Each structure stands twice: as structure tokens, then as C-alpha cells.
Short mmCIF file of C-alpha atoms and ligand atoms in Angstrom, two decimals:
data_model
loop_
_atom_site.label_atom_id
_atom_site.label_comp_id
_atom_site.label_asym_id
_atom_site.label_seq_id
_atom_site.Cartn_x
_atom_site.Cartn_y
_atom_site.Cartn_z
CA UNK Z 1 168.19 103.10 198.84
CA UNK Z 2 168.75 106.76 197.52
CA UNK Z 3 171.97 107.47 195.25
CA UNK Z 4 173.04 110.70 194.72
CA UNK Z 5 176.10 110.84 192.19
CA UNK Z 6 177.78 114.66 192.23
CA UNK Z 7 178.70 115.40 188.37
CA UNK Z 8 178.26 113.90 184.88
CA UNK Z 9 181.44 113.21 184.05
CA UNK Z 10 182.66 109.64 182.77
CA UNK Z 11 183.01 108.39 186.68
CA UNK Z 12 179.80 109.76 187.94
CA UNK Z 13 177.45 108.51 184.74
CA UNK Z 14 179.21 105.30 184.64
CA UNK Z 15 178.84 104.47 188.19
CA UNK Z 16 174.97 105.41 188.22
CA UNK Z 17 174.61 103.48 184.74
CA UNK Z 18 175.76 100.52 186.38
CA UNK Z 19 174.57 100.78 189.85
CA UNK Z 20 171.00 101.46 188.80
CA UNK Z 21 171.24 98.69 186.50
CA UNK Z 22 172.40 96.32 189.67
CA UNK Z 23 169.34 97.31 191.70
CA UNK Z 24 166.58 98.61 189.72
CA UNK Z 25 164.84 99.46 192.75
CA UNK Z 26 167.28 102.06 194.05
CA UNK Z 27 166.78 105.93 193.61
CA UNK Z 28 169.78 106.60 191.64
CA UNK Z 29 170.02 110.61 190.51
CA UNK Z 30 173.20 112.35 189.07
CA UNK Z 31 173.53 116.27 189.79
CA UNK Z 32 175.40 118.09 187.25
CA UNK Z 33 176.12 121.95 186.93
CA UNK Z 34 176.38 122.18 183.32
CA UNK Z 35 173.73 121.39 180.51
CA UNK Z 36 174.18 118.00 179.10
CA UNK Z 37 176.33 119.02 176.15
CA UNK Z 38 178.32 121.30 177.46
CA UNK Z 39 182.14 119.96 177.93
CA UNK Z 40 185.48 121.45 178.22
CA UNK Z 41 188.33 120.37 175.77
CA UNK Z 42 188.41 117.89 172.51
CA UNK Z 43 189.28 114.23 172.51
CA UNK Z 44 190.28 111.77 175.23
CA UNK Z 45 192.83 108.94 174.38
CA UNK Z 46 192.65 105.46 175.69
CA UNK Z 47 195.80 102.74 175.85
CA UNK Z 48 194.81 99.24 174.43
CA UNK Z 49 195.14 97.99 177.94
CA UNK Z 50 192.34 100.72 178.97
CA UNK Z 51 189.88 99.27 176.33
CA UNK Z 52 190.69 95.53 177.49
CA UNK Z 53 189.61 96.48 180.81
CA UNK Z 54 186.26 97.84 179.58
CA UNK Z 55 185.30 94.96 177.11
CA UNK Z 56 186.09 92.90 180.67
CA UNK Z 57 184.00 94.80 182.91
CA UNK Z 58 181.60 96.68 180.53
CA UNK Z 59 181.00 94.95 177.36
CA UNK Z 60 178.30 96.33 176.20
CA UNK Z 61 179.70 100.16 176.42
CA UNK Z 62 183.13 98.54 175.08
CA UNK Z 63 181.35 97.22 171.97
CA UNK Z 64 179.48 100.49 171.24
CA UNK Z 65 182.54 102.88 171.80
CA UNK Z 66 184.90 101.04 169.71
CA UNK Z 67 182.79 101.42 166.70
CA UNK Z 68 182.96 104.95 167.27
CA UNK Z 69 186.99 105.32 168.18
CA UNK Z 70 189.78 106.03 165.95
CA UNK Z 71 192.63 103.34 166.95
CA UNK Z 72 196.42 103.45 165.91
CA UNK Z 73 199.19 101.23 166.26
CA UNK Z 74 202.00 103.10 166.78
CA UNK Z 75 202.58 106.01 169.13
CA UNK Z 76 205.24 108.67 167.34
CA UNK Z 77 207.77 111.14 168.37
CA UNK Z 78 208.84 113.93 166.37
CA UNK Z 79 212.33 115.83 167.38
CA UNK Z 80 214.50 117.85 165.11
CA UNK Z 81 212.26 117.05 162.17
CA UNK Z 82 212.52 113.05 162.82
CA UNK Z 83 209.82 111.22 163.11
CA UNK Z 84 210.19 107.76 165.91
CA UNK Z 85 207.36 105.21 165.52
CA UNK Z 86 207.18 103.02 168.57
CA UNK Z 87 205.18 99.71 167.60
CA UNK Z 88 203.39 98.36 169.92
CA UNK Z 89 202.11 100.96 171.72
CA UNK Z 90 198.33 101.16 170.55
CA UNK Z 91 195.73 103.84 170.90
CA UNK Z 92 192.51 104.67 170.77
CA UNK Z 93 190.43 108.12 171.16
CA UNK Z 94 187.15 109.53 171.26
CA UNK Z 95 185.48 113.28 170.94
CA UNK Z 96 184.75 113.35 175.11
CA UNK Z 97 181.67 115.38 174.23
CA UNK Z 98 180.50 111.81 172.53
CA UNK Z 99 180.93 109.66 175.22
CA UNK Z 100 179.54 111.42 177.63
CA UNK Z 101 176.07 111.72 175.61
CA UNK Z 102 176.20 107.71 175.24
CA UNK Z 103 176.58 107.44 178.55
CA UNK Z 104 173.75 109.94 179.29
CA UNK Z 105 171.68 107.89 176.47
CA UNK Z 106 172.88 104.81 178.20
CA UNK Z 107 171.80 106.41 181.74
CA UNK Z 108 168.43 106.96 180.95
CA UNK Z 109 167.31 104.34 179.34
CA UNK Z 110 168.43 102.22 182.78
CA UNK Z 111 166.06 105.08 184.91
CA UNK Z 112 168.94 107.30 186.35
CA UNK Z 113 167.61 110.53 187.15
CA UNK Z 114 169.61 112.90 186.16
CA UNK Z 115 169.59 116.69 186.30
CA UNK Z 116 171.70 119.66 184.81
CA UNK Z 117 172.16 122.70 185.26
CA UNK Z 118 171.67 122.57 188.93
CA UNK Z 119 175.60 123.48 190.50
CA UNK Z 120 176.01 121.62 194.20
CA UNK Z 121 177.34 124.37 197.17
CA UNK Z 122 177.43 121.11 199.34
CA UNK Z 123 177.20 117.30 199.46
CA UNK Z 124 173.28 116.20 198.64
CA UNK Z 125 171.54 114.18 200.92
CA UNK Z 126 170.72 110.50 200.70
CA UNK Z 127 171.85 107.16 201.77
CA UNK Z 128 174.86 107.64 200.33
CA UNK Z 129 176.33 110.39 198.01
CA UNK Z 130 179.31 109.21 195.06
CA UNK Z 131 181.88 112.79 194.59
CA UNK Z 132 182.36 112.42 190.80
CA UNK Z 133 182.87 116.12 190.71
CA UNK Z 134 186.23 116.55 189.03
CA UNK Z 135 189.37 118.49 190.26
CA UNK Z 136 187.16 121.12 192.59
CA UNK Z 137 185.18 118.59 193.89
CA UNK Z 138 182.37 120.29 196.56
CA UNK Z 139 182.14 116.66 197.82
CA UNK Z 140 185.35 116.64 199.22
CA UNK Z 141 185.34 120.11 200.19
CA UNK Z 142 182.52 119.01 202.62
CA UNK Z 143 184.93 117.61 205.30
CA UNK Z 144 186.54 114.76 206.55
CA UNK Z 145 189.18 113.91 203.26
CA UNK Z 146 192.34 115.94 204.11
CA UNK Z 147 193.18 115.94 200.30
CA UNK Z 148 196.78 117.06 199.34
CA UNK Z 149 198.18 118.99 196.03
CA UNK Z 150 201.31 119.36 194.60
CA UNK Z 151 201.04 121.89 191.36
CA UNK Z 152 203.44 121.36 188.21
CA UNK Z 153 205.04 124.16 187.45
CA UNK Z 154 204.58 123.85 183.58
CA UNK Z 155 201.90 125.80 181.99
CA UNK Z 156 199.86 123.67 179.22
CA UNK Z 157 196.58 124.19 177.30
CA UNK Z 158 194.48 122.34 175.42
CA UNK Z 159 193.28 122.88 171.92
CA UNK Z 160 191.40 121.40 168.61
CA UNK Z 161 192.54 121.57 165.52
CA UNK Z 162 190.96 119.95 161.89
CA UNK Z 163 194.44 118.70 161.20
CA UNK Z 164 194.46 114.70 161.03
CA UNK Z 165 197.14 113.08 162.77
CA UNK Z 166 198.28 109.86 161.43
CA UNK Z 167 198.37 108.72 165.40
CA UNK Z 168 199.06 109.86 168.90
CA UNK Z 169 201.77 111.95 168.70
CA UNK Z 170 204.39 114.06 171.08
CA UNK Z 171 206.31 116.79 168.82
CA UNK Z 172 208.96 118.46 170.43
CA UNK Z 173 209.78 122.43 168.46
CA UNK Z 174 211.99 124.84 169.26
CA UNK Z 175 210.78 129.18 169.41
CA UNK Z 176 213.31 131.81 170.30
CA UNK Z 177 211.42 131.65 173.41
CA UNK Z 178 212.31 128.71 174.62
CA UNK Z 179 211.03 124.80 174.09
CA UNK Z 180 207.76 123.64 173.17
CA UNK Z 181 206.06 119.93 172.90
CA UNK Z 182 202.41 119.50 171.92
CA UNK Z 183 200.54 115.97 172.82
CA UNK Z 184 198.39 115.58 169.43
CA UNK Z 185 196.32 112.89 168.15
CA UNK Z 186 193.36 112.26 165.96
CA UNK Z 187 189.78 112.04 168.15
CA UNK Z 188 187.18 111.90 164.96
CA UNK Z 189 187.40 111.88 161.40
CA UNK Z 190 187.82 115.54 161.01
CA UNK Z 191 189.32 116.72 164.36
CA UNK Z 192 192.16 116.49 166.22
CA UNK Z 193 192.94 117.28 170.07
CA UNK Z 194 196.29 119.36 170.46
CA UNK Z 195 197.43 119.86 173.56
CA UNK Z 196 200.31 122.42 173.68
CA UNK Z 197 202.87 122.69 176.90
CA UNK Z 198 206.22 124.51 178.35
CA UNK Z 199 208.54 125.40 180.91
CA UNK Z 200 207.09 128.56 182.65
CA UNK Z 201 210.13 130.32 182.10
CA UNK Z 202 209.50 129.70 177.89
CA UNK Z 203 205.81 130.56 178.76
CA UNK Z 204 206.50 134.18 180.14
CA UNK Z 205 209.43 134.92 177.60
CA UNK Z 206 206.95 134.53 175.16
CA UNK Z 207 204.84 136.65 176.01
CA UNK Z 208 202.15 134.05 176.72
CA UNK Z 209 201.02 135.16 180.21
CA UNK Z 210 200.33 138.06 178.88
CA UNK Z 211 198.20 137.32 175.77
CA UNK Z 212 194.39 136.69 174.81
CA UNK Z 213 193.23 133.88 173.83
CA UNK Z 214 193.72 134.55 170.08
CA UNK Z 215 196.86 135.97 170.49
CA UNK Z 216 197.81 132.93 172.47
CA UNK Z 217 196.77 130.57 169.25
CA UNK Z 218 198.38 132.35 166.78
CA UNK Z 219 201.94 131.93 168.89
CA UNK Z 220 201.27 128.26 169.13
CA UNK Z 221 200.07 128.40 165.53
CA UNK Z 222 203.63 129.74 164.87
CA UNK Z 223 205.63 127.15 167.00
CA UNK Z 224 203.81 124.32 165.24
CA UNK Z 225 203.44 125.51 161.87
CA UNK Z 226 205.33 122.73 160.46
CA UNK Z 227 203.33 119.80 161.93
CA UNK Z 228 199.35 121.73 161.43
CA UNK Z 229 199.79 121.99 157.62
CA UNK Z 230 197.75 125.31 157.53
CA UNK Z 231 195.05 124.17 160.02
CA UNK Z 232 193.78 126.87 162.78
CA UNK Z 233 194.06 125.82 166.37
CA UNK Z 234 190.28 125.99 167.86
CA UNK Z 235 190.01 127.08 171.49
CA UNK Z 236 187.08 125.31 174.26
CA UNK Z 237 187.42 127.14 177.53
CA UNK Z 238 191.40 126.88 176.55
CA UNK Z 239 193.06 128.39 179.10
CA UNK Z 240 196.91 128.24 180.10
CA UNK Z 241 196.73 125.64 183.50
CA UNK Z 242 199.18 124.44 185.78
CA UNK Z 243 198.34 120.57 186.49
CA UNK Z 244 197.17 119.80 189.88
CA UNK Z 245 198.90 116.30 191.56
CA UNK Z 246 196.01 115.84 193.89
CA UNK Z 247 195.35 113.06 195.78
CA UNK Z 248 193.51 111.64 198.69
CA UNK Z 249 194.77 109.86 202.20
CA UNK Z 250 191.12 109.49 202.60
CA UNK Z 251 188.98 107.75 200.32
CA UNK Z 252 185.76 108.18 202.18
CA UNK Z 253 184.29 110.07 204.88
CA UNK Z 254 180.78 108.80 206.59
CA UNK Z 255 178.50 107.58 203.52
CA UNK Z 256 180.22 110.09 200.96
CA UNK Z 257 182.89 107.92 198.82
CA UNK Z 258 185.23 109.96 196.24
CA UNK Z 259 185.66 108.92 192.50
CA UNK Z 260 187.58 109.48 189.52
CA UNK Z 261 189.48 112.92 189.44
CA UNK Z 262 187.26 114.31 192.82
CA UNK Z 263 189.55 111.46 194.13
CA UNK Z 264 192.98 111.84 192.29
CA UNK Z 265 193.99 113.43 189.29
CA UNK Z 266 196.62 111.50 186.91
CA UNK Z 267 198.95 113.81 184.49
CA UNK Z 268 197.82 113.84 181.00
CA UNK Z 269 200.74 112.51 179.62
CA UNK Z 270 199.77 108.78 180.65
CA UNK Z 271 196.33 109.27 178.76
CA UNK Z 272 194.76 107.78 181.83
CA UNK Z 273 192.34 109.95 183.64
CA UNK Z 274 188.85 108.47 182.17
CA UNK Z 275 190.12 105.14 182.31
CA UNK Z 276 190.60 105.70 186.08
CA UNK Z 277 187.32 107.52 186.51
CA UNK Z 278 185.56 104.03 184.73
CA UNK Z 279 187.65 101.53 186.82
CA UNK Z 280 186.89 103.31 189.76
CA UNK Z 281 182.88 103.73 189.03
CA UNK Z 282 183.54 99.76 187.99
CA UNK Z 283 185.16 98.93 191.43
CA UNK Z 284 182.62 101.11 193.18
CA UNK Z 285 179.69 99.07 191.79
CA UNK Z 286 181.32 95.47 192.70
CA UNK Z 287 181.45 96.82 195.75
CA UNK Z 288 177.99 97.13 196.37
CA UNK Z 289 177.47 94.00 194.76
CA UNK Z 290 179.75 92.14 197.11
CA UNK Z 291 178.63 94.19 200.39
CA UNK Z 292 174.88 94.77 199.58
CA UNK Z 293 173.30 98.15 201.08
CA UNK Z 294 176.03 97.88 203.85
CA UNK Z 295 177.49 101.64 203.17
CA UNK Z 296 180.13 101.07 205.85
CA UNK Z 297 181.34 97.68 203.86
CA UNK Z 298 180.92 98.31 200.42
CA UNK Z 299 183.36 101.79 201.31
CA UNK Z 300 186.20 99.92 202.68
CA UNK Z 301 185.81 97.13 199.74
CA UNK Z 302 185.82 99.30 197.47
CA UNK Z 303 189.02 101.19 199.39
CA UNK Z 304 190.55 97.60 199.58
CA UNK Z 305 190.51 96.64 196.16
CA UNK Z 306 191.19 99.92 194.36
CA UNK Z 307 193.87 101.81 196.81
CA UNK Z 308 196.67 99.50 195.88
CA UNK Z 309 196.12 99.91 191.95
CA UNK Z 310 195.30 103.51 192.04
CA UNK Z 311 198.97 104.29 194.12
CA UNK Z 312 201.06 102.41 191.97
CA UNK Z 313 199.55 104.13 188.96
CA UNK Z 314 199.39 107.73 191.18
CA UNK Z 315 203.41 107.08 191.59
CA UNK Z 316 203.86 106.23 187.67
CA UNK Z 317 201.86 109.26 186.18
CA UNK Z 318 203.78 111.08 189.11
CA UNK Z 319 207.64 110.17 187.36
CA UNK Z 320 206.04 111.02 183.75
CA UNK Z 321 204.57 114.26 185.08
CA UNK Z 322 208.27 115.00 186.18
CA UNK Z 323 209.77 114.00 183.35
CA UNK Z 324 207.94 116.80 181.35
CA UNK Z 325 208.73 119.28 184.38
CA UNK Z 326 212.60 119.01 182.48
CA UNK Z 327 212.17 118.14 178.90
CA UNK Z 328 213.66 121.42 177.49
CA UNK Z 329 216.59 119.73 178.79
CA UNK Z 330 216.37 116.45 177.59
CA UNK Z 331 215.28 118.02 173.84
CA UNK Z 332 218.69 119.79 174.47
CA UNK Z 333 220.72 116.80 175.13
CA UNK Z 334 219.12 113.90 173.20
CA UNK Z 335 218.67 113.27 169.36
CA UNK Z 336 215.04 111.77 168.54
CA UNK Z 337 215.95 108.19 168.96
CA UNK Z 338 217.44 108.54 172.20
CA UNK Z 339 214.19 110.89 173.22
CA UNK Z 340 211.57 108.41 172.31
CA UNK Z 341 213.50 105.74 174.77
CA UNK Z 342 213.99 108.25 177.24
CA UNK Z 343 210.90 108.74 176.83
CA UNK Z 344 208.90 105.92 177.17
CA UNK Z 345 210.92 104.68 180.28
CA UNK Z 346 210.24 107.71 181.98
CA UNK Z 347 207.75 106.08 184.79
CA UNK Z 348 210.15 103.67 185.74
CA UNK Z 349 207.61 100.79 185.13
CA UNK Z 350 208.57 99.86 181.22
CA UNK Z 351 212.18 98.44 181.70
CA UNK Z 352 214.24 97.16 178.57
CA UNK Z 353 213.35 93.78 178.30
CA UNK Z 354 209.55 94.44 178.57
CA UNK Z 355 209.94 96.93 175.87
CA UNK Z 356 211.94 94.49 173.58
CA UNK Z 357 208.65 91.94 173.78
CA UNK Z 358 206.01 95.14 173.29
CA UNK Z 359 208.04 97.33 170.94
CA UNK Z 360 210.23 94.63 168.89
CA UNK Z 361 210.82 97.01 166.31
CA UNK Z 362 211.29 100.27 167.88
CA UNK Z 363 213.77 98.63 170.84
CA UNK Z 364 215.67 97.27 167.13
CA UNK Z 365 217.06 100.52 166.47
CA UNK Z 366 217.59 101.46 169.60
CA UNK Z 367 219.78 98.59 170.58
CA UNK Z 368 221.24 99.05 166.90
CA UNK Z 369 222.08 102.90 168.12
CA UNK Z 370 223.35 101.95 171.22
CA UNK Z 371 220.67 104.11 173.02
CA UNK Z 372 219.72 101.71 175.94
CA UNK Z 373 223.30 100.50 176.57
C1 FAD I 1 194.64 118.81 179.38
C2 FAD I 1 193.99 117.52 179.78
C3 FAD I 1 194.00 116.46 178.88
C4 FAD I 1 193.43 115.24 179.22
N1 FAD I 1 193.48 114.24 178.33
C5 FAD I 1 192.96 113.05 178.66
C6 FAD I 1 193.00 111.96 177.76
O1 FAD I 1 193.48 112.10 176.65
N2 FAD I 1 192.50 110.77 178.15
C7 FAD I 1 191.95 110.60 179.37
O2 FAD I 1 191.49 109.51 179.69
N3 FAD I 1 191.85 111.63 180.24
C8 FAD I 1 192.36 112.84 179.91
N4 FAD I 1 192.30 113.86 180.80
C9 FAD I 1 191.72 113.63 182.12
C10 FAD I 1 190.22 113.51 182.09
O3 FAD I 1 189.64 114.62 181.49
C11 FAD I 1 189.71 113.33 183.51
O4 FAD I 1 190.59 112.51 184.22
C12 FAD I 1 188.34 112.70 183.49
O5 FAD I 1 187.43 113.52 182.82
C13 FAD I 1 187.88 112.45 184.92
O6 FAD I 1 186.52 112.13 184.94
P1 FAD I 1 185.64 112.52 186.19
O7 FAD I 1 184.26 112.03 185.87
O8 FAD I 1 186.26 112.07 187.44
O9 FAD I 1 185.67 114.12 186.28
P2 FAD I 1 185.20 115.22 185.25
O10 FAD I 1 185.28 114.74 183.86
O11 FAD I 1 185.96 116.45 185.61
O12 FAD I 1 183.66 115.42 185.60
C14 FAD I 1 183.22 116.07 186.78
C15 FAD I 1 181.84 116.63 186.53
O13 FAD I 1 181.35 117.21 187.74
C16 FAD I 1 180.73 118.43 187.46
N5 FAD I 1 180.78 119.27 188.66
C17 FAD I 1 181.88 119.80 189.25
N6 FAD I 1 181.53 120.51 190.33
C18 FAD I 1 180.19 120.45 190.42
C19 FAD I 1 179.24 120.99 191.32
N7 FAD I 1 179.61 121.77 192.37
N8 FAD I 1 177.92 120.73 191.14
C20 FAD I 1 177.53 119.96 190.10
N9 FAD I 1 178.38 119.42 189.20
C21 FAD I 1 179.70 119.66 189.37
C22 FAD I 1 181.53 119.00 186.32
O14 FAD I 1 180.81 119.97 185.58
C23 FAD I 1 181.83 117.74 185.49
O15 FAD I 1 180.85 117.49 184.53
C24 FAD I 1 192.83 115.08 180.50
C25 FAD I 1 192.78 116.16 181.40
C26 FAD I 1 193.37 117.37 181.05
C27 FAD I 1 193.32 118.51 182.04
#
């Protein structure tokens, strides 16, 4: 059986770690454009729920990346200089450029082949081919997977900085521009990832579609001076995006299967998008555990036990990419308090009562304020 696995990403090297590990036997090689430490932005964040799944399915990678993550307890908001701690909401992030070299380490110990530096112009052959390419995925773009996008219309980008963050945090600042919020937390002991987003309206009054890239730091510098204590914001690739809502009717097409964010991409602002990529290499490989070298089967298994997961969580990240499509408004019209709440029942899936058992302290004052009433 011959596995070819499009990109070296967290979907595509998990999926050949574990498939290759499943049947030794198998040709299992990962194609990759860029060298193996070469990655775009800083950190990735992980919920507590995300590492549960791992130690679950993956143990042994569980084990060996929570030595290596920084954890919190608390998430925070920060609005008009307050600070909101919501308990019970824990954390846990990594540098991405780390994980992805354990995984490689991980990789070729188990006999994946894998080669960089070599970019795809169309699906490989073999018996069947796994589209862990990301966002631009040439896998899909080979046919059959009628994939649909709906673009944000706020502009974000994401930087480093070597200010430590007591937690993952969402600050909300003000500019004579217009409103600001960066998404900021703590990756490694020394840096940080901040990732800094606004309306587009705020983005072109300040100037910002218009500057370079270190013209473009020093405004964000500005905005966030308060809350970087000095610290330099340190650009990777950091370019102003839209976000992409992207997702698939079609999950697979002949013996080519999509993965991770080649598949779907999930807003930022749920922290979710490698945890996705892993449960779906995860599903992927029980698939061909439960179906054999049946490509037909193991694709609808797979399709049968991930769809209904993946479009309840597509839906959620959906509502809390929209509520960040408005938040100048809400900054406008709620005090912190009333933002954090707002904020963390913006999917629609954390209703009061839940929150009272997960957040006890947190939901405290804001039945105390009257917020939720
Ligand atoms: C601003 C921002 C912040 C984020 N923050 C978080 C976070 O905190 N936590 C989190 O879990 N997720 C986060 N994500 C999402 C996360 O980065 C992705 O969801 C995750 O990396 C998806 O993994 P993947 O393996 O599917 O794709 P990718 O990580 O995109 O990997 C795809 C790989 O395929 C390669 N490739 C692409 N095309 C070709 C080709 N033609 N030939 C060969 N190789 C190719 C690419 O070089 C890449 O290595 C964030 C995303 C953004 C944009």
C-alpha cells in the first residue's frame, strides 16, 4: 500500500506517524514545500479539552508535549484598563515550530519518508493520497470537492513578542483610528504570540493598508503600549489577512481524502485549528484500522464518524468568528464584566448554567453585577 500525505503540517505528520506505525509494511511518504524548519507565525494554543483528547488517542505525543507546554488556568480579558479572569477556562500552548520538529523526529523514527522542499502542482500518485496541505490546498484544487469560502471582513495579523503573558489573553484598546483587540498568550518561556485584529474600516483609517511591515509594528506597538511593557513586536511572514471560512460539502473525491485546514479552516478565536488537524489525522487512521486497505470504506468511515463533530464545531467557530466581525461595537456598549460574558457565550454552545459549573467564580460576579440577567 503506497501513502502519499501532501504537507507537513500537524494533520499531515500526525496522520503518517500513526498510519505507518499501524502497518509497518506500507509506503508511507509526506511531501512538503518548505524545509523542515521553516514555519509561519509563533505559538499555537490548545483548550484543556484539546489535550484530553490527545492523552486519549495519542499518549505517547500527549506525554512528551505537555512537558514542553506552558498551561494556565484562567483565560483574561482586559477592557478599559480592567482586567476579567475567567476560572475555569484552562490553556495550554506551544512554539508551532516545536511541535512540528517532534513530530518530524517522531515520523522518522516510525520510517515515514518524508521530503521537503519539493512544492506539489498536483495530487501525487499512489494508492491513496491524504490533502494535509493547509488553506490553498493543491489536493483539493485537483477536482471533484466543490469547496466553498466565505471571507471575514476583518483584517488581523499575527506577531511575536518577548513580553510574558501571565495567560491567554484578549485586550481590547482604543486608537483615534478606531478599535483594536489583540489575542496574546505566552507559547515558551521567553516568547509570546500576539495576534493583533480590527474592523477594516479602523484598518484603513489608520493608515495600515498602506504601511510596511515595520511601519505596521510600530502602530500596533503604539495601540498596545500599555499591555507590551517596552517589548518590540517581532514579525514571521506577518502579513495583514482576511480569514477564510472554508469548508467542504465533499470530504473525498476517488482515493484522495482531505484533512485538517485543506478540509476546513476554524477562526482563530476558538484556538482550535491543530486540534482539528490531530483529531482528524486520529479519525483518519481508525479508519483504516476499522476498514483495512478498503480505500472506498475507510473514506466514508472516516466521513461518518468525523462530519457530524467537525459541523457542529464549523457552526460554533462560525458565531465566534462573527462575533469579532462587530466587537468595536460591543467594546462601545459594554463595560469589561459584561464583555467577558458576552464574550464567552458568543458561540451559542456555553449557556449560563454550564458556565456557573466551569467558571464558579467568574459567573459570581457576574450574577452579583446583574450581567447575565
Ligand atoms: C492567525 C492564526 C492563528 C492561529 N492560532 C492557532 C492557535 O492558537 N491554535 C491552533 O490550534 N491553531 C491556530 N491556528 C490554526 C492552525 O495554524 C491551523 O489550523 C493548523 O496549522 C492546521 O494544520 P494543517 O496541518 O491542516 O495545515 P498547515 O499547518 O497549514 O500545514 C499545511 C502544510 O502543507 C504545506 N503545503 C501547502 N501547499 C503545498 C504544496 N503545494 N506542496 C507541498 N506542500 C504544501 C504547507 O507548507 C504546510 O506545511 C491559527 C491560524 C491562524 C491563521
Amino acid at each position: 500500500m503506497r501513502v502519499a500525505v501532501a504537507g507537513a503540517g500537524p494533520a499531515g505528520l500526525l496522520f503518517a506517524l500513526l498510519a505507518k506505525r499501524r502497518r509497518a509494511a506500507w509506503r508511507v511518504e509526506v511531501l512538503e514545500q518548505n524545509p523542515p524548519d521553516a514555519t509561519f507565525g509563533f505559538g499555537v494554543v490548545f483548550s484543556q479539552g484539546a489535550l484530553e483528547f490527545l492523552a486519549r488517542d495519542a499518549p505517547d505525543l500527549h506525554a512528551a508535549l505537555a512537558a514542553r507546554m506552558e498551561s494556565w488556568p484562567v483565560q483574561r480579558i482586559v477592557h478599559r484598563d480592567e482586567r476579567i479572569d475567567i476560572d475555569g477556562n484552562g490553556f495550554s500552548a506551544i512554539a508551532r515550530l516545536d511541535l512540528l520538529r517532534f513530530l518530524q523526529q517522531l515520523c522518522r523514527e516510525a520510517g515515514v519518508l518524508m521530503r521537503f522542499g519539493e512544492r506539489l502542482e498536483a495530487a501525487p500518485d499512489a494508492d491513496v493520497v491524504v490533502g494535509a496541505d493547509g488553506l490553498n490546498s493543491v489536493v483539493r484544487g485537483s477536482g471533484g470537492f466543490r469547496p466553498q469560502v466565505e471571507w471575514l471582513n476583518n483584517r488581523f495579523v499575527w506577531y511575536g513578542t518577548r513580553q510574558r503573558f501571565d495567560c491567554l489573553t484578549l485586550t481590547f484598546r482604543g486608537s483615534a483610528a478606531g478599535a483594536f483587540v489583540a489575542h496574546h498568550y505566552r507559547y515558551c518561556g521567553d516568547m509570546s504570540t500576539f495576534i493583533v485584529e480590527c474592523d477594516e474600516a479602523t484598518w484603513r483609517a489608520a493608515g495600515l493598508d498602506r504601511m510596511d511591515d515595520a511601519g505596521s509594528r510600530a502602530y500596533c506597538e503604539q495601540v498596545f503600549a500599555a499591555d507590551l511593557g517596552g517589548q518590540a513586536l517581532v514579525s514571521n511572514n506577518s502579513i495583514w489577512r482576511r480569514f477564510p471560512l472554508l469548508h467542504n460539502p465533499v470530504w473525498s473525491s476517488g482515493n484522495r481524502v482531505l484533512i485538517g485546514d485543506a478540509l476546513r479552516s476554524m477562526h482563530f478565536s476558538i484556538g482550535s485549528g491543530t486540534r482539528l488537524a490531530f483529531e482528524d489525522a486520529i479519525a483518519l487512521d481508525r479508519a483504516f484500522g476499522e476498514a483495512g486497505q478498503d480505500v472506498p470504506a475507510v473514506l466514508a468511515a472516516f466521513e461518518r464518524e468525523r462530519r457530524p463533530v467537525v459541523d457542529k464545531l464549523f457552526a460554533a467557530a462560525s458565531a465566534s468568528s462573527y462575533w469579532y466581525e462587530d466587537f468595536p461595537a460591543r467594546m462601545a456598549r459594554l463595560d469589561a464584566l459584561a464583555l467577558a460574558y458576552d464574550y464567552m457565550t458568543r458561540s451559542g454552545r456555553m449557556r449560563p448554567e454550564r458556565l456557573r459549573q466551569v467558571a464558579p467564580a467568574f459567573m459570581q460576579k457576574v450574577d452579583a453585577a446583574g450581567v447575565s440577567a
